[in-house]
Amino acid sequence: MNIGKFLTQSARSIPQNPAIVHGSSMWTYAEFNERVNQFANALVGLGVAKGDHVALLMYNGPQMLEAMFACFKVGCGAVPINFRLHPNEFTFIIDQSESKVVVATAQFNLALKQHRNQMSQVHHIITTSGADEELLDYETVLSGAASEFEDAELAPDDVAWLFYTSGTTGRPKGAMLTHRNLTGMTMNCLADMCPGCGPNDVTLHAAPLSHGSGLYSIPNVARAATHVIPDGTSFDPANVLRLIEQHRVTNIFVAPTMLKRLIDCPDLDHCDSSSLKSVIYGGAPMLVEDLTTAVAKLGPCLVQLYGQGESPMTITYLPHRDHVVNGDHDRRRRLASVGIPRTDVEVAVVDDNGRQLPSGSCGEIVTRSDMVMKGYWQNPGATAAALKDGWLHTGDIGRFDECGYLFLMDRSKDMIISGGENIYPREIEEVLIRHPAVREVAVIGVPDPEWGESVKAVVSTTSGTSVTDQELIDFCRKHVSSYKKPRSVDFVDEIPKNNYGKIMKRVLREKYLHGK
Ligand code: AMP
C-alpha cells in the first residue's frame, strides 16, 4: 500500500490528461509524475529514507503537490506546514517532527537560515529560489535526478502525512496519518463527497494545500482529475469565481469563512458556476443563516464535511441532498447539523465514562474507522488521551437526533460555564448572525468574578449599518434564555482567523483574559 501509486497509475493510464494548471502553465499527468519521480530520486540522493520526515513549508503551487507526492512515493512522511505560522511556530514543528529535509518557498529563506540551529535534525533545506551555499535549489536538485522511480513497498501503518493540528486550542501536535488512513479517506471522499469523480473533473485549490485542500488532492489524483492552483497566498473570491468559470471547475474544498466570502462576492451573480458538482465546505461551523444564503445561490452542489486532523476529512457529512431550502421546518433544522456518519465510519456520542448515549443526549463525539490516526508523533500522553479502545475522542460535544443526524454543539474547550450553566457559543452565534447588521460573530466566555465566566460576543458589522451593544443583547433576549445572552459585545473590524479560515477563539480569549 502506497498512496503515491495513485499518481503512478493515473500517469500510466491517462498520461496526456491535464494534471496541474497554474497561471498560463499546464502539466500533463505524464509530466507531473516524471517531476515527482525526479524529486523522489533527489530526496533519496540527499539521504532521505523510508520512515524519515520531510517538512514542506510552501505556498500553494505545483511544487507543493510534487514534493508531497514525492514523499509518498519514497515512503517518508510529509510534514506540510501552515505557511502563515510565525517562525517560532514553524521551527517548533520542523524540530518536533525530526524532519531531515525542509522544502520551502523562497520567502522563508531568511527565517530558515536564522533559525537553522533550532532544527537539530535538518540536513538540507531546498528552496524554490534564491539558493546559496546554505540552501539547495529545487529545480536544480530535481533536474539532475532520474525520471523513473520504483514506489516504495510500504505497510498500511507507515506514516504518509504528519498532520500538525492547527493549534486553535494550544501547541500543535503531529497526528500520524498512515497510508491506510489516507487510502480510506480517498475511498470515502469518492463515495460521499465527489461521487463519480474522473479524468474530466477539475478541482480548484482555493484553501491551503497543507491542510484540507492538500488532503483532497489525493482522491483527485487517484481519479486523474485536473488541479487548478490559483496564484497568490490569500483567498481572493473574485479570482476563484473567474477560475471556476474559465476551467469549468467541478469540485472545490473551502472553509466556511471562504464559502461566505464567495457567496457575498458581487461577481457571483454574473459568473457561470454551473460546472460545480461538489462545493465541499467544513473544518469549522457554518451558521445556518449563511448556509441558507449559500444554498439559495449555489444550490445542491453543496456538501458539508465534519472531520479533524486526527480523522482526516472523514467523520460525518451533510449530503448534497440535504442542501435544500423549501420552507420545510425539519429540512431547515437539518442545515444546523453536521449530517450523518460517513460510509464506513462509526460515530457515537458518549458520556464522561465512555458509555454510549441515546439520541437526544449531549456528550463527547467519538469515532472509529480506518481513517483514525495512528497516534500523535512522540506524544504518548496525548495519544492515550485521544485514542481509547480504538475510538478517537474528538473533544467536540454533540448529540444525534432521532434520524441519525449529528448536531455539533462546540468544542468542549469553547463551552462556557456561567453560574454553573453550560452555554454553547454556537447557539448564540446562530442568533446573532440573523441580525442584519452582523457580518461575522464569535462568542466566547470571559472570566467573571460573579459567574465564573460570562458570555461575550465579538462582532464585525456589515458595512453601511450601525448597531449598539444593547440592541444586540436585546435581540438575543428575544431568541434565547436570558442567562445565555451576551453580557458584553465588542465591535472589531475583523475577527481573527487562521490561515485555514478558522476563527481563533483562543486568541480572542487571551485578549480578554482579565475580564471585560
Ligand atoms: P482541524 O483538526 O484543524 O481540522 O480541526 C478540527 C475541528 O474543527 C473539529 O474537531 C471541529 O471542532 C471543527 N470542525 C470540523 N468540521 C466542522 C463542521 N463541519 N462544523 C463545525 N465544526 C467543525
XYZ file of C-alpha atoms and ligand atoms in Angstrom:
539
model
C 0.000 0.000 0.000
C 1.446 3.356 -1.059
C -0.783 6.303 -1.938
C 1.974 7.546 -4.255
C 0.831 4.764 -6.574
C -2.390 6.714 -7.224
C -0.253 9.113 -9.229
C 1.818 6.390 -10.886
C -1.366 4.667 -12.058
C -3.079 7.836 -13.295
C 0.042 8.777 -15.254
C 0.257 5.313 -16.756
C -3.395 5.030 -17.747
C -4.133 8.565 -18.922
C -0.745 10.285 -19.397
C -1.925 13.166 -21.562
C -4.734 14.335 -19.264
C -4.037 17.764 -17.756
C -2.865 17.266 -14.185
C -1.945 20.754 -12.971
C -2.891 24.191 -14.248
C -1.155 27.184 -12.679
C -1.382 30.592 -14.347
C -0.784 30.008 -18.043
C 1.233 26.798 -17.465
C -0.088 23.251 -17.648
C 1.485 19.880 -16.841
C 0.040 16.573 -18.026
C -0.133 13.548 -15.736
C 2.951 12.135 -17.504
C 4.882 15.343 -16.822
C 3.622 15.665 -13.246
C 4.597 12.068 -12.491
C 8.013 12.489 -14.109
C 8.783 15.568 -11.993
C 7.557 13.802 -8.855
C 9.795 10.825 -9.676
C 12.736 13.151 -10.143
C 12.108 14.838 -6.826
C 11.680 11.451 -5.137
C 15.080 10.365 -6.518
C 16.558 13.676 -5.385
C 15.272 13.164 -1.829
C 16.764 9.666 -1.747
C 20.035 11.127 -3.070
C 20.022 13.564 -0.139
C 19.800 10.684 2.292
C 16.039 10.587 2.896
C 14.785 7.056 3.518
C 11.512 5.299 4.215
C 10.223 6.367 7.646
C 12.009 9.746 7.686
C 10.129 13.038 7.702
C 10.337 15.905 5.230
C 8.866 19.306 6.134
C 7.031 21.259 3.436
C 6.863 24.967 4.218
C 5.371 26.055 0.949
C 2.833 28.347 -0.621
C 0.212 26.672 -2.766
C 1.736 25.812 -6.120
C 2.708 22.890 -8.360
C 5.924 22.300 -6.407
C 3.981 21.740 -3.186
C 1.954 18.944 -4.840
C 5.128 17.499 -6.383
C 7.018 17.459 -3.099
C 4.067 15.890 -1.291
C 3.664 13.052 -3.788
C 7.425 12.543 -3.904
C 7.362 11.954 -0.129
C 4.556 9.407 -0.548
C 6.484 7.558 -3.241
C 9.659 7.456 -1.152
C 7.682 6.303 1.885
C 8.791 9.185 4.071
C 6.206 11.173 5.978
C 5.354 14.571 4.511
C 5.039 17.327 7.111
C 3.033 20.078 5.394
C 3.162 23.276 7.445
C 0.755 26.192 7.505
C 2.773 28.905 5.756
C 1.204 31.661 7.861
C 2.830 30.422 11.050
C 5.320 32.552 12.937
C 8.977 31.386 12.553
C 8.932 30.218 16.189
C 5.920 28.041 15.402
C 7.191 26.515 12.181
C 10.637 25.841 13.625
C 8.900 24.077 16.513
C 7.093 21.799 14.035
C 10.206 21.153 11.933
C 12.186 20.292 15.042
C 9.491 18.296 16.846
C 8.802 16.242 13.705
C 12.556 15.496 13.418
C 12.403 16.410 9.743
C 15.616 15.653 7.827
C 14.885 17.936 4.888
C 12.854 21.132 4.587
C 11.380 22.119 1.236
C 10.441 25.786 1.331
C 9.144 28.619 -0.755
C 11.792 31.310 -1.230
C 10.024 33.752 1.110
C 11.148 31.596 4.066
C 14.860 31.502 3.152
C 15.932 34.138 5.634
C 13.833 32.870 8.544
C 15.018 29.303 7.983
C 18.648 30.367 7.977
C 18.162 32.439 11.130
C 16.528 29.518 12.951
C 18.710 26.775 11.494
C 20.327 25.943 14.855
C 16.893 25.233 16.355
C 16.183 22.488 13.822
C 18.588 19.855 15.040
C 17.804 17.023 12.598
C 17.656 19.062 9.380
C 20.422 18.103 6.917
C 19.232 20.047 3.888
C 16.967 22.950 3.043
C 15.661 23.097 -0.505
C 14.275 26.407 -1.706
C 12.177 27.289 -4.741
C 14.598 30.151 -5.473
C 17.472 32.160 -4.021
C 19.743 29.185 -3.340
C 23.226 29.790 -1.931
C 25.833 27.779 -0.007
C 23.271 27.010 2.706
C 20.210 26.356 0.554
C 19.751 23.948 -2.352
C 17.790 24.964 -5.428
C 14.577 22.992 -6.033
C 14.779 22.940 -9.848
C 18.497 22.101 -9.883
C 18.033 19.244 -7.445
C 15.079 17.955 -9.438
C 16.506 18.279 -12.932
C 19.657 16.372 -12.010
C 17.663 13.283 -10.963
C 16.342 10.296 -12.938
C 12.693 10.320 -14.009
C 11.953 6.670 -13.206
C 11.159 5.738 -9.636
C 10.071 2.496 -8.010
C 7.370 3.435 -5.474
C 8.396 2.160 -2.028
C 6.748 -1.000 -0.743
C 5.050 0.062 2.468
C 2.981 -1.369 5.272
C -0.508 0.120 5.701
C 0.522 1.658 9.021
C 3.529 3.529 7.634
C 3.128 7.265 8.032
C 2.243 9.268 4.917
C 1.446 12.653 6.440
C 2.291 14.166 9.787
C -0.650 16.500 10.209
C 0.032 19.222 12.743
C -3.208 20.321 14.367
C -3.982 23.915 13.598
C -3.325 24.962 17.166
C -6.538 26.929 17.740
C -6.510 25.462 21.251
C -2.812 25.003 22.114
C 0.650 23.825 20.981
C 0.327 21.844 17.714
C 0.545 18.053 17.857
C 1.538 15.870 14.888
C -1.255 13.429 14.039
C 0.336 10.434 12.284
C -1.790 9.743 9.204
C -0.876 6.456 7.613
C -1.171 5.178 4.070
C -4.166 3.143 5.290
C -5.789 6.316 6.725
C -5.360 8.278 3.513
C -6.433 5.380 1.296
C -9.601 5.136 3.403
C -10.100 8.899 3.199
C -9.682 8.724 -0.577
C -12.270 5.952 -0.972
C -14.655 7.760 1.344
C -14.281 11.037 -0.495
C -15.047 9.277 -3.769
C -18.084 7.624 -2.195
C -19.618 10.547 -0.321
C -18.193 13.875 -1.373
C -17.265 13.628 -5.067
C -19.090 10.563 -6.375
C -18.167 9.695 -9.960
C -15.033 11.885 -9.932
C -12.930 11.111 -13.023
C -10.459 12.473 -15.581
C -12.948 15.091 -16.806
C -13.261 16.550 -13.344
C -11.440 19.687 -12.302
C -10.627 20.624 -8.731
C -9.519 24.060 -7.569
C -7.169 24.523 -4.619
C -8.506 27.689 -3.036
C -7.566 26.623 0.505
C -4.024 25.819 1.693
C -2.560 22.566 0.384
C -1.026 21.988 3.804
C -4.499 21.201 5.145
C -7.877 20.144 3.645
C -7.179 21.054 0.033
C -3.963 19.003 0.063
C -5.741 16.017 1.558
C -8.423 16.259 -1.122
C -5.810 16.459 -3.841
C -5.212 12.744 -3.207
C -8.622 11.413 -4.410
C -8.431 13.834 -7.324
C -5.014 12.454 -8.301
C -6.338 8.905 -7.901
C -9.064 9.742 -10.444
C -6.701 11.687 -12.762
C -8.696 14.909 -12.344
C -7.165 18.289 -13.174
C -5.860 20.508 -10.348
C -6.150 24.254 -10.805
C -3.882 26.094 -8.372
C -4.509 29.844 -8.132
C -1.598 32.256 -7.807
C -1.079 34.149 -4.579
C -1.226 33.389 -0.910
C -4.592 34.731 0.131
C -8.111 33.763 -0.761
C -9.466 36.052 -3.476
C -13.155 35.264 -4.085
C -13.396 37.178 -7.381
C -10.372 35.326 -8.778
C -11.687 31.974 -7.567
C -15.022 32.628 -9.319
C -13.201 33.627 -12.507
C -11.154 30.412 -12.435
C -14.264 28.298 -11.759
C -15.849 29.684 -14.919
C -12.668 29.579 -17.020
C -11.691 25.998 -16.157
C -15.189 24.562 -15.638
C -14.247 23.534 -12.091
C -16.320 20.632 -10.742
C -15.161 20.298 -7.136
C -13.612 22.579 -4.563
C -12.922 22.441 -0.840
C -13.421 25.620 1.168
C -13.609 26.638 4.810
C -16.981 28.129 5.820
C -15.497 31.645 6.011
C -14.324 31.244 2.395
C -17.738 29.999 1.305
C -19.302 33.045 2.936
C -16.935 35.342 1.067
C -17.710 33.548 -2.216
C -21.448 33.977 -1.841
C -21.063 37.606 -0.699
C -18.897 38.387 -3.742
C -20.838 40.545 -6.237
C -19.136 38.681 -9.137
C -21.111 35.540 -8.271
C -24.217 36.994 -9.946
C -22.560 37.065 -13.361
C -20.232 34.073 -13.052
C -21.096 30.793 -14.747
C -20.608 28.317 -11.896
C -22.870 25.657 -13.425
C -19.935 23.205 -13.747
C -19.728 22.845 -9.938
C -20.803 19.394 -8.719
C -19.338 19.412 -5.191
C -18.605 22.509 -3.145
C -17.206 20.826 -0.073
C -17.126 23.022 2.999
C -16.190 22.197 6.560
C -13.480 22.297 9.161
C -15.381 24.889 11.198
C -19.009 25.762 11.915
C -21.197 27.148 9.137
C -24.028 29.183 10.635
C -27.499 28.327 9.288
C -28.248 31.852 8.131
C -25.099 31.856 5.965
C -25.747 28.335 4.746
C -29.306 29.194 3.700
C -27.946 32.011 1.535
C -25.317 29.667 0.087
C -27.960 27.074 -0.796
C -30.114 29.742 -2.461
C -27.149 30.957 -4.533
C -25.326 27.712 -5.317
C -27.977 25.024 -4.998
C -27.486 21.339 -4.284
C -23.783 21.185 -5.180
C -23.014 21.927 -1.531
C -21.817 19.149 0.739
C -20.552 19.606 4.291
C -17.890 17.584 5.993
C -17.073 17.279 9.634
C -13.631 15.902 10.317
C -10.449 16.723 12.142
C -6.761 16.250 11.536
C -6.921 13.077 13.607
C -9.615 11.616 11.306
C -8.843 13.490 8.118
C -11.892 14.970 6.358
C -13.925 11.958 7.431
C -16.311 11.759 10.387
C -19.758 12.854 9.152
C -21.215 14.658 6.142
C -24.313 16.602 5.290
C -25.027 15.173 1.845
C -25.851 17.108 -1.300
C -29.485 16.006 -0.978
C -29.906 17.800 2.360
C -28.931 21.191 0.969
C -32.465 22.247 0.223
C -34.394 25.260 1.461
C -38.087 24.844 0.749
C -39.778 26.226 3.843
C -39.943 22.791 5.474
C -39.002 23.313 9.135
C -37.341 19.878 9.527
C -35.166 20.464 6.487
C -34.045 23.847 7.763
C -33.303 22.336 11.170
C -31.100 19.744 9.490
C -28.952 22.504 7.988
C -27.727 23.194 11.525
C -26.321 19.662 11.760
C -23.058 18.180 10.514
C -25.046 15.379 8.905
C -24.736 11.624 9.122
C -21.755 9.285 9.636
C -19.639 8.824 6.545
C -19.856 5.494 4.769
C -17.649 3.028 6.628
C -17.250 5.304 9.668
C -18.663 4.686 13.129
C -19.668 7.706 15.173
C -21.095 7.745 18.695
C -21.811 10.207 21.481
C -20.503 9.152 24.902
C -20.615 10.337 28.498
C -17.602 11.062 30.714
C -17.172 7.328 31.352
C -17.163 6.451 27.669
C -20.678 4.959 27.743
C -22.706 5.476 24.561
C -25.625 7.852 24.974
C -29.015 7.590 23.270
C -30.085 10.086 20.611
C -31.053 13.429 22.081
C -28.355 13.324 24.785
C -25.310 15.575 24.640
C -21.842 14.146 25.098
C -18.418 13.861 23.516
C -18.317 12.754 19.887
C -16.147 9.677 19.288
C -15.338 7.926 16.028
C -13.821 4.628 14.882
C -12.721 3.802 11.336
C -9.757 3.114 9.077
C -9.318 6.874 8.890
C -8.473 7.377 12.560
C -4.814 8.363 13.044
C -2.208 6.018 14.402
C -1.441 8.445 17.252
C 0.461 11.673 17.890
C 4.123 11.722 16.939
C 6.352 11.456 20.043
C 3.452 12.223 22.352
C 2.196 9.046 24.081
C 0.304 11.042 26.734
C -1.797 12.915 24.188
C -2.252 9.703 22.152
C -3.581 7.815 25.180
C -5.998 10.662 25.941
C -7.300 10.770 22.365
C -7.418 7.059 21.450
C -9.300 4.759 23.817
C -10.289 1.206 22.859
C -9.889 2.083 19.191
C -12.160 5.129 19.419
C -10.916 8.637 18.703
C -12.189 11.130 21.272
C -12.721 14.283 19.263
C -13.086 16.833 22.078
C -16.261 18.018 20.317
C -19.630 17.995 22.024
C -22.712 16.918 20.119
C -25.926 14.946 20.024
C -27.701 12.776 17.488
C -31.318 13.381 16.550
C -33.768 10.525 16.034
C -32.901 10.338 12.295
C -29.175 9.901 12.961
C -28.158 13.477 12.149
C -25.370 14.754 14.363
C -25.605 18.230 15.853
C -22.231 19.549 16.889
C -22.569 21.972 19.767
C -18.994 23.158 20.210
C -15.527 22.059 21.121
C -15.549 21.196 24.802
C -12.857 23.846 25.385
C -15.093 26.511 23.854
C -18.103 25.725 26.036
C -18.902 28.488 28.512
C -19.838 27.700 32.097
C -21.620 30.672 33.590
C -23.199 30.447 37.031
C -22.987 26.635 36.758
C -24.924 26.563 33.458
C -23.381 25.147 30.271
C -23.693 27.551 27.368
C -22.770 26.576 23.818
C -21.414 29.606 21.939
C -22.728 28.298 18.636
C -26.338 28.680 19.780
C -25.823 32.391 20.423
C -23.779 32.850 17.248
C -26.663 31.323 15.252
C -28.971 34.003 16.706
C -26.658 36.992 16.307
C -25.809 36.267 12.671
C -29.502 36.724 11.894
C -29.266 40.407 12.857
C -28.893 42.404 9.613
C -26.014 44.478 10.988
C -23.916 41.447 11.959
C -21.430 40.292 9.318
C -19.404 37.884 11.457
C -19.587 36.872 15.069
C -17.653 34.839 17.625
C -18.989 34.159 21.088
C -16.580 33.326 23.905
C -16.518 33.004 27.683
C -14.545 35.623 29.608
C -13.604 35.481 33.308
C -16.278 36.951 35.544
C -15.856 37.386 39.322
C -19.529 36.670 39.978
C -20.474 33.999 37.420
C -17.131 32.303 36.832
C -17.458 33.074 33.148
C -19.748 35.384 31.254
C -20.772 35.472 27.627
C -19.063 37.946 25.332
C -19.921 38.457 21.659
C -17.235 39.786 19.352
C -18.891 41.210 16.267
C -17.886 42.684 12.936
C -20.667 44.640 11.279
C -21.938 44.788 7.720
C -20.723 47.966 6.021
C -23.254 50.788 5.980
C -25.056 49.568 9.109
C -24.862 50.562 12.717
C -25.963 48.804 15.845
C -25.275 49.186 19.573
C -24.218 46.531 22.026
C -27.512 46.898 23.906
C -29.517 46.353 20.703
C -27.681 43.097 20.068
C -28.120 41.948 23.655
C -31.866 42.715 23.414
C -32.038 40.856 20.090
C -30.564 37.758 21.774
C -33.001 38.014 24.688
C -35.862 37.602 22.224
C -34.467 34.292 20.955
C -32.564 32.541 23.767
C -32.913 32.179 27.524
C -31.801 35.250 29.373
C -28.843 33.530 31.091
C -27.318 32.783 27.659
C -27.439 36.338 26.334
C -24.111 38.145 25.988
C -23.246 40.385 28.920
C -20.929 42.400 26.685
C -20.403 42.980 22.980
C -17.181 44.153 21.378
C -17.039 45.509 17.846
C -13.992 44.720 15.702
C -13.089 45.269 12.044
C -12.089 41.634 11.527
C -12.432 38.560 13.693
C -9.024 36.825 13.944
C -8.819 33.703 11.784
C -6.025 31.323 10.996
C -4.844 30.510 7.500
C -7.412 27.752 7.232
C -10.284 30.192 7.801
C -10.956 29.090 11.363
C -11.870 31.681 13.947
C -9.111 31.749 16.578
C -11.191 31.639 19.750
C -8.080 31.044 21.815
C -6.597 34.331 20.582
C -9.849 36.112 21.413
C -9.998 34.548 24.859
C -6.399 35.561 25.583
C -7.292 39.145 24.723
C -9.996 39.151 27.392
C -8.105 37.029 29.907
C -8.503 39.660 32.570
C -12.217 40.101 32.040
C -14.434 42.565 30.185
P -8.676 20.534 12.445
O -8.086 19.355 13.070
O -7.812 21.733 12.454
O -9.192 20.237 11.075
O -9.966 20.964 13.348
C -10.987 20.059 13.583
C -12.101 20.684 14.372
O -12.810 21.649 13.590
C -13.166 19.679 14.768
O -12.802 18.947 15.899
C -14.365 20.574 14.996
O -14.321 21.201 16.257
C -14.202 21.627 13.922
N -14.993 21.260 12.726
C -14.619 20.492 11.696
N -15.610 20.367 10.804
C -16.666 21.057 11.293
C -18.004 21.306 10.852
N -18.459 20.832 9.702
N -18.803 22.053 11.662
C -18.353 22.562 12.830
N -17.108 22.384 13.290
C -16.267 21.636 12.538
